[in-house]
Short mmCIF file of C-alpha atoms in Angstrom, two decimals:
data_model
loop_
_atom_site.label_atom_id
_atom_site.label_comp_id
_atom_site.label_asym_id
_atom_site.label_seq_id
_atom_site.Cartn_x
_atom_site.Cartn_y
_atom_site.Cartn_z
CA UNK A 159 227.64 112.54 1.89
CA UNK A 160 225.01 111.98 4.58
CA UNK A 161 224.98 108.54 6.17
CA UNK A 162 221.55 106.92 6.30
CA UNK A 163 220.97 104.37 9.04
CA UNK A 164 218.66 101.45 8.43
CA UNK A 165 217.11 99.06 10.90
CA UNK A 166 219.16 95.91 11.51
CA UNK A 167 217.76 92.86 9.73
CA UNK A 168 215.91 90.09 11.51
CA UNK A 169 217.96 86.92 11.46
CA UNK A 170 216.78 83.99 9.42
CA UNK A 171 214.56 83.69 6.33
CA UNK A 172 211.75 86.23 6.06
CA UNK A 173 208.45 84.41 6.54
CA UNK A 174 205.22 85.14 4.61
CA UNK A 175 203.13 88.05 5.87
CA UNK A 176 200.35 85.84 7.22
CA UNK A 177 202.87 83.88 9.28
CA UNK A 178 204.49 87.00 10.70
CA UNK A 179 201.08 88.57 11.44
CA UNK A 180 200.03 85.44 13.32
CA UNK A 181 203.24 85.44 15.34
CA UNK A 182 202.74 89.10 16.25
CA UNK A 183 199.15 88.43 17.35
CA UNK A 184 200.23 85.47 19.49
CA UNK A 185 203.12 87.42 21.00
CA UNK A 186 200.82 90.29 21.95
CA UNK A 187 197.89 88.10 23.03
CA UNK A 188 198.64 88.32 26.79
CA UNK A 189 198.98 92.11 26.70
CA UNK A 190 195.84 92.50 24.60
CA UNK A 191 193.98 90.17 26.99
CA UNK A 192 194.84 92.15 30.14
CA UNK A 193 193.76 95.39 28.43
CA UNK A 194 190.44 93.86 27.36
CA UNK A 195 189.95 92.46 30.87
CA UNK A 196 189.62 96.02 32.18
CA UNK A 197 186.13 96.16 30.64
CA UNK A 198 185.12 93.93 33.57
CA UNK A 199 185.99 96.65 36.12
CA UNK A 200 182.39 97.99 36.40
CA UNK A 201 181.27 94.51 37.44
CA UNK A 202 183.95 93.85 40.08
CA UNK A 203 183.81 95.62 43.44
CA UNK A 204 186.80 97.81 44.30
CA UNK A 205 187.90 97.24 47.92
CA UNK A 206 190.82 98.01 50.19
CA UNK A 207 192.27 94.65 49.15
CA UNK A 208 192.22 95.90 45.57
CA UNK A 209 194.55 98.72 46.62
CA UNK A 210 196.84 96.29 48.43
CA UNK A 211 196.94 93.94 45.45
CA UNK A 212 197.66 96.77 42.99
CA UNK A 213 200.49 98.05 45.17
CA UNK A 214 202.10 94.63 45.58
CA UNK A 215 201.80 93.55 41.94
CA UNK A 216 202.98 96.88 40.51
CA UNK A 217 206.06 96.62 42.76
CA UNK A 218 206.80 93.09 41.49
CA UNK A 219 206.17 93.81 37.81
CA UNK A 220 207.47 97.38 37.82
CA UNK A 221 210.73 96.66 39.63
CA UNK A 222 211.13 93.52 37.55
CA UNK A 223 211.24 95.78 34.49
CA UNK A 224 213.12 98.80 35.89
CA UNK A 225 215.65 97.08 38.16
CA UNK A 226 215.77 93.76 36.29
CA UNK A 227 215.29 94.07 32.53
CA UNK A 228 216.44 97.69 32.34
CA UNK A 229 219.17 98.64 34.79
CA UNK A 230 220.62 95.18 35.36
CA UNK A 231 220.27 93.14 32.17
CA UNK A 232 220.38 96.02 29.67
CA UNK A 233 223.05 98.19 31.29
CA UNK A 234 224.88 96.14 33.95
CA UNK A 235 224.33 98.88 36.54
CA UNK A 236 225.14 96.43 39.31
CA UNK A 237 226.24 92.83 39.81
CA UNK A 238 224.57 89.91 41.49
CA UNK A 239 224.60 86.14 41.84
CA UNK A 240 223.29 83.82 39.16
CA UNK A 241 220.28 82.71 41.19
CA UNK A 242 219.20 86.26 41.98
CA UNK A 243 219.77 87.21 38.34
CA UNK A 244 217.24 84.53 37.39
CA UNK A 245 214.81 85.83 40.02
CA UNK A 246 215.05 89.33 38.51
CA UNK A 247 214.35 87.86 35.08
CA UNK A 248 211.28 86.01 36.38
CA UNK A 249 209.98 89.21 38.00
CA UNK A 250 210.46 91.07 34.72
CA UNK A 251 208.51 88.43 32.82
CA UNK A 252 205.49 88.89 35.11
CA UNK A 253 204.97 92.28 33.42
CA UNK A 254 204.15 90.44 30.15
CA UNK A 255 206.59 92.56 28.13
CA UNK A 256 208.10 89.39 26.62
CA UNK A 257 211.35 87.76 27.73
CA UNK A 258 214.64 89.21 28.96
CA UNK A 259 216.65 88.61 25.76
CA UNK A 260 213.95 90.10 23.53
CA UNK A 261 213.45 93.12 25.81
CA UNK A 262 217.16 93.83 26.25
CA UNK A 263 217.99 93.37 22.55
CA UNK A 264 215.48 96.04 21.55
CA UNK A 265 216.50 98.37 24.36
CA UNK A 266 220.18 98.19 23.46
CA UNK A 267 219.32 98.92 19.83
CA UNK A 268 217.36 101.93 21.07
CA UNK A 269 220.42 103.29 22.87
CA UNK A 270 222.76 102.52 19.99
CA UNK A 271 220.55 104.23 17.38
CA UNK A 272 218.44 106.56 19.54
CA UNK A 273 216.02 108.69 17.48
CA UNK A 274 217.35 107.53 14.13
CA UNK A 275 215.59 105.27 11.57
CA UNK A 276 217.36 102.30 13.17
CA UNK A 277 215.76 103.00 16.57
CA UNK A 278 213.02 100.37 17.13
CA UNK A 279 210.64 102.86 18.77
CA UNK A 280 211.55 106.48 18.09
CA UNK A 281 208.60 108.91 18.34
CA UNK A 282 210.85 111.60 16.88
CA UNK A 283 211.27 109.66 13.63
CA UNK A 284 207.95 107.81 13.34
CA UNK A 285 205.50 109.70 15.54
CA UNK A 286 204.00 109.32 18.99
CA UNK A 287 201.82 106.26 18.41
CA UNK A 288 204.62 104.29 16.78
CA UNK A 289 207.03 105.21 19.58
CA UNK A 290 204.53 104.24 22.26
CA UNK A 291 203.05 100.99 21.02
CA UNK A 292 202.79 100.95 17.23
CA UNK A 293 206.27 99.51 16.81
CA UNK A 294 205.08 96.28 18.40
CA UNK A 295 202.64 95.81 15.51
CA UNK A 296 204.83 97.06 12.67
CA UNK A 297 207.96 95.10 13.60
CA UNK A 298 208.25 91.35 13.27
CA UNK A 299 208.13 89.93 16.80
CA UNK A 300 209.92 86.77 15.80
CA UNK A 301 213.15 85.85 17.56
CA UNK A 302 215.32 89.00 17.48
CA UNK A 303 218.93 89.26 16.44
CA UNK A 304 220.77 87.90 19.49
CA UNK A 305 224.06 89.63 18.72
CA UNK A 306 223.26 92.54 21.08
CA UNK A 307 222.61 90.06 23.93
CA UNK A 308 225.42 87.53 23.60
CA UNK A 309 226.37 88.23 27.21
CA UNK A 310 222.92 87.01 28.30
CA UNK A 311 222.48 84.18 25.79
CA UNK A 312 225.32 82.26 27.46
CA UNK A 313 222.99 81.50 30.38
CA UNK A 314 220.73 78.54 29.43
CA UNK A 315 218.14 79.45 32.06
CA UNK A 316 217.71 82.93 30.56
CA UNK A 317 217.35 81.49 27.05
CA UNK A 318 214.75 79.04 28.39
CA UNK A 319 212.86 81.80 30.19
CA UNK A 320 212.95 84.00 27.09
CA UNK A 321 211.12 81.26 25.18
CA UNK A 322 208.60 80.58 27.96
CA UNK A 323 208.20 84.18 29.11
CA UNK A 324 204.42 83.87 29.62
CA UNK A 325 204.72 81.34 32.46
CA UNK A 326 205.66 83.77 35.30
CA UNK A 327 202.80 86.10 34.38
CA UNK A 328 200.28 83.27 34.21
CA UNK A 329 201.43 81.98 37.61
CA UNK A 330 201.15 85.46 39.15
CA UNK A 331 197.67 85.89 37.67
CA UNK A 332 196.66 82.51 39.09
CA UNK A 333 198.02 83.48 42.51
CA UNK A 334 196.04 86.74 42.48
CA UNK A 335 192.87 84.84 41.58
CA UNK A 336 193.52 82.18 44.22
CA UNK A 337 193.93 84.77 46.98
CA UNK A 338 191.32 87.41 46.07
CA UNK A 339 189.17 85.86 43.36
CA UNK A 340 188.01 88.10 40.52
CA UNK A 341 189.02 91.16 42.50
CA UNK A 342 192.60 89.95 42.61
CA UNK A 343 192.62 88.94 38.94
CA UNK A 344 191.06 92.09 37.48
CA UNK A 345 192.49 94.75 39.79
CA UNK A 346 195.50 93.03 41.29
CA UNK A 347 196.88 91.51 38.11
CA UNK A 348 195.30 92.90 34.93
CA UNK A 349 195.06 96.56 35.98
CA UNK A 350 198.54 96.46 37.51
CA UNK A 351 200.11 94.97 34.37
CA UNK A 352 198.35 97.53 32.16
CA UNK A 353 199.55 100.41 34.36
CA UNK A 354 203.15 99.20 34.31
CA UNK A 355 203.01 98.57 30.56
CA UNK A 356 201.61 102.02 29.74
CA UNK A 357 204.08 103.83 32.01
CA UNK A 358 207.05 101.83 30.70
CA UNK A 359 206.16 102.52 27.09
CA UNK A 360 205.39 106.17 27.87
CA UNK A 361 209.10 106.53 28.64
CA UNK A 362 209.74 105.51 25.01
CA UNK A 363 207.20 107.99 23.63
CA UNK A 364 206.59 110.88 26.04
CA UNK A 365 210.14 110.59 27.38
CA UNK A 366 211.51 111.53 23.95
CA UNK A 367 209.07 114.36 23.22
CA UNK A 368 208.08 116.24 26.38
CA UNK A 369 210.21 117.44 29.27
CA UNK A 370 213.54 119.03 30.05
CA UNK A 371 216.88 118.21 28.44
CA UNK A 372 219.51 118.80 31.10
CA UNK A 373 222.24 117.26 28.93
CA UNK A 374 222.88 117.59 25.22
CA UNK A 375 222.93 113.89 24.36
CA UNK A 376 222.41 114.28 20.63
CA UNK A 377 218.92 112.74 20.62
CA UNK A 378 215.47 113.48 22.04
CA UNK A 379 215.56 111.99 25.55
CA UNK A 380 214.00 114.18 28.22
CA UNK A 381 213.50 114.31 31.97
CA UNK A 382 209.75 114.27 32.56
CA UNK A 383 208.57 115.12 36.08
CA UNK A 384 205.40 113.02 35.96
CA UNK A 385 207.10 110.00 34.38
CA UNK A 386 210.00 110.35 36.78
CA UNK A 387 207.73 109.44 39.66
CA UNK A 388 205.33 107.07 37.88
CA UNK A 389 208.12 105.04 36.23
CA UNK A 390 210.01 104.51 39.51
CA UNK A 391 212.84 106.77 38.33
CA UNK A 392 213.07 105.66 34.69
CA UNK A 393 211.32 108.88 33.66
CA UNK A 394 214.51 110.86 34.32
CA UNK A 395 215.28 109.71 30.83
CA UNK A 396 217.74 112.38 29.70
CA UNK A 397 219.87 111.65 32.76
CA UNK A 398 219.78 107.98 31.81
CA UNK A 399 220.87 108.59 28.23
CA UNK A 400 223.76 110.70 29.54
CA UNK A 401 224.96 107.93 31.88
CA UNK A 402 223.27 104.66 30.82
CA UNK A 403 225.61 102.62 33.01
CA UNK A 404 224.40 104.33 36.20
CA UNK A 405 222.04 102.59 38.61
CA UNK A 406 220.89 106.04 39.68
CA UNK A 407 218.71 107.97 37.22
CA UNK A 408 217.59 110.81 39.48
CA UNK A 409 220.46 113.32 39.66
CA UNK A 410 218.81 116.34 41.29
CA UNK A 411 217.40 116.37 44.83
CA UNK A 412 213.81 116.43 43.57
CA UNK A 413 214.33 113.58 41.09
CA UNK A 414 213.27 110.77 43.40
CA UNK A 415 214.28 107.36 42.08
CA UNK A 416 212.36 104.46 43.63
CA UNK A 417 214.26 101.86 41.64
CA UNK A 418 217.63 103.20 42.76
CA UNK A 419 216.50 103.08 46.41
CA UNK A 420 215.39 99.50 45.85
CA UNK A 421 218.78 98.59 44.37
CA UNK A 422 220.51 100.21 47.34
CA UNK A 423 218.32 98.16 49.68
CA UNK A 424 219.34 94.99 47.85
CA UNK A 425 222.98 96.04 48.23
CA UNK A 426 222.56 96.44 52.00
CA UNK A 427 221.07 92.95 52.12
CA UNK A 428 224.07 91.58 50.23
CA UNK A 429 221.99 90.48 47.23
CA UNK A 430 223.69 92.85 44.78
CA UNK A 431 227.01 94.68 44.71
CA UNK A 432 229.15 96.89 42.49
CA UNK A 433 226.35 99.44 42.14
CA UNK A 434 227.44 102.04 39.58
CA UNK A 435 226.98 105.73 40.38
CA UNK A 436 227.08 108.77 38.07
CA UNK A 437 229.95 111.25 38.50
CA UNK A 438 229.01 114.21 40.70
CA UNK A 439 229.76 116.68 37.90
CA UNK A 440 226.87 115.33 35.82
CA UNK A 441 224.53 117.42 37.93
CA UNK A 442 225.90 120.51 36.20
CA UNK A 443 226.30 121.69 32.61
CA UNK A 444 225.50 120.20 29.23
CA UNK A 445 227.97 117.54 28.22
CA UNK A 446 228.21 114.85 25.58
CA UNK A 447 227.29 111.21 26.29
CA UNK A 448 229.89 108.57 26.97
CA UNK A 449 230.06 105.30 25.02
CA UNK A 450 228.67 102.24 26.76
CA UNK A 451 229.89 98.68 26.58
CA UNK A 452 227.87 95.55 27.33
CA UNK A 453 230.85 93.22 27.27
CA UNK A 454 231.36 92.67 30.99
CA UNK A 455 230.05 89.54 32.71
CA UNK A 456 226.58 89.71 34.19
CA UNK A 457 226.43 87.33 37.14
CA UNK A 458 229.00 86.10 39.59
CA UNK A 459 231.45 88.96 39.07
CA UNK A 460 233.35 90.59 41.88
#
């Protein structure tokens, strides 16, 4: 008999549709706002400071997602102190992709049920649009099941930040406006956040449909050359699904991994340690994935 997987239930009593629809709209309001703000681009001059602002903000928001929410909080690819852990969480929140517990809970469900009906955002099962962004509208964005993130929920500051996830983004937007005016707000913040959002979510959609499968991982993850560079290394997605614990996603010489280099820099500075590497043999052959555990402590470990 074939086993049919179903999506895990949302904890608590199911609210009326109007209530859930309102919660979804409010949860997505910041992301919708920064996308709509791009209509102001024809009216705001693009200068060299625009380029500088875009570079700086995409590094903050992008590495907050890739190094913070993804490789550290979701997969424990390295260890760090509690204060720097919080700093990574704040940086991730500036990308306006909700809070660390919410983000990690959905990502861990994705790995556990990749490209099955229980996957929150599988383009293989539900199509490209759903895998890219549609799942945000079709799923209830109320407080997720915290069972996948018990290791994070034990930190009160992370729980607090998960509830007030908009604050870091609002503060960064205000800083951009204070320094460069409308140029800083529209180009430096809004455009940067939109770029990071679209690239991050393209890994969910394009990264499971188009590209090369170096490893037979039993699902649709692929290494995509364009995403590999745009997503700071997260686009080497098939490599990642083969060794989700690894801080390094780029296995081949041409698979440059900006996030991994950043993590290595942090290690040299003594801010992180215990950086996990993939076995050398993973660069060859087609092998099955290994199980992953999220049970180890996050901060303060040796």
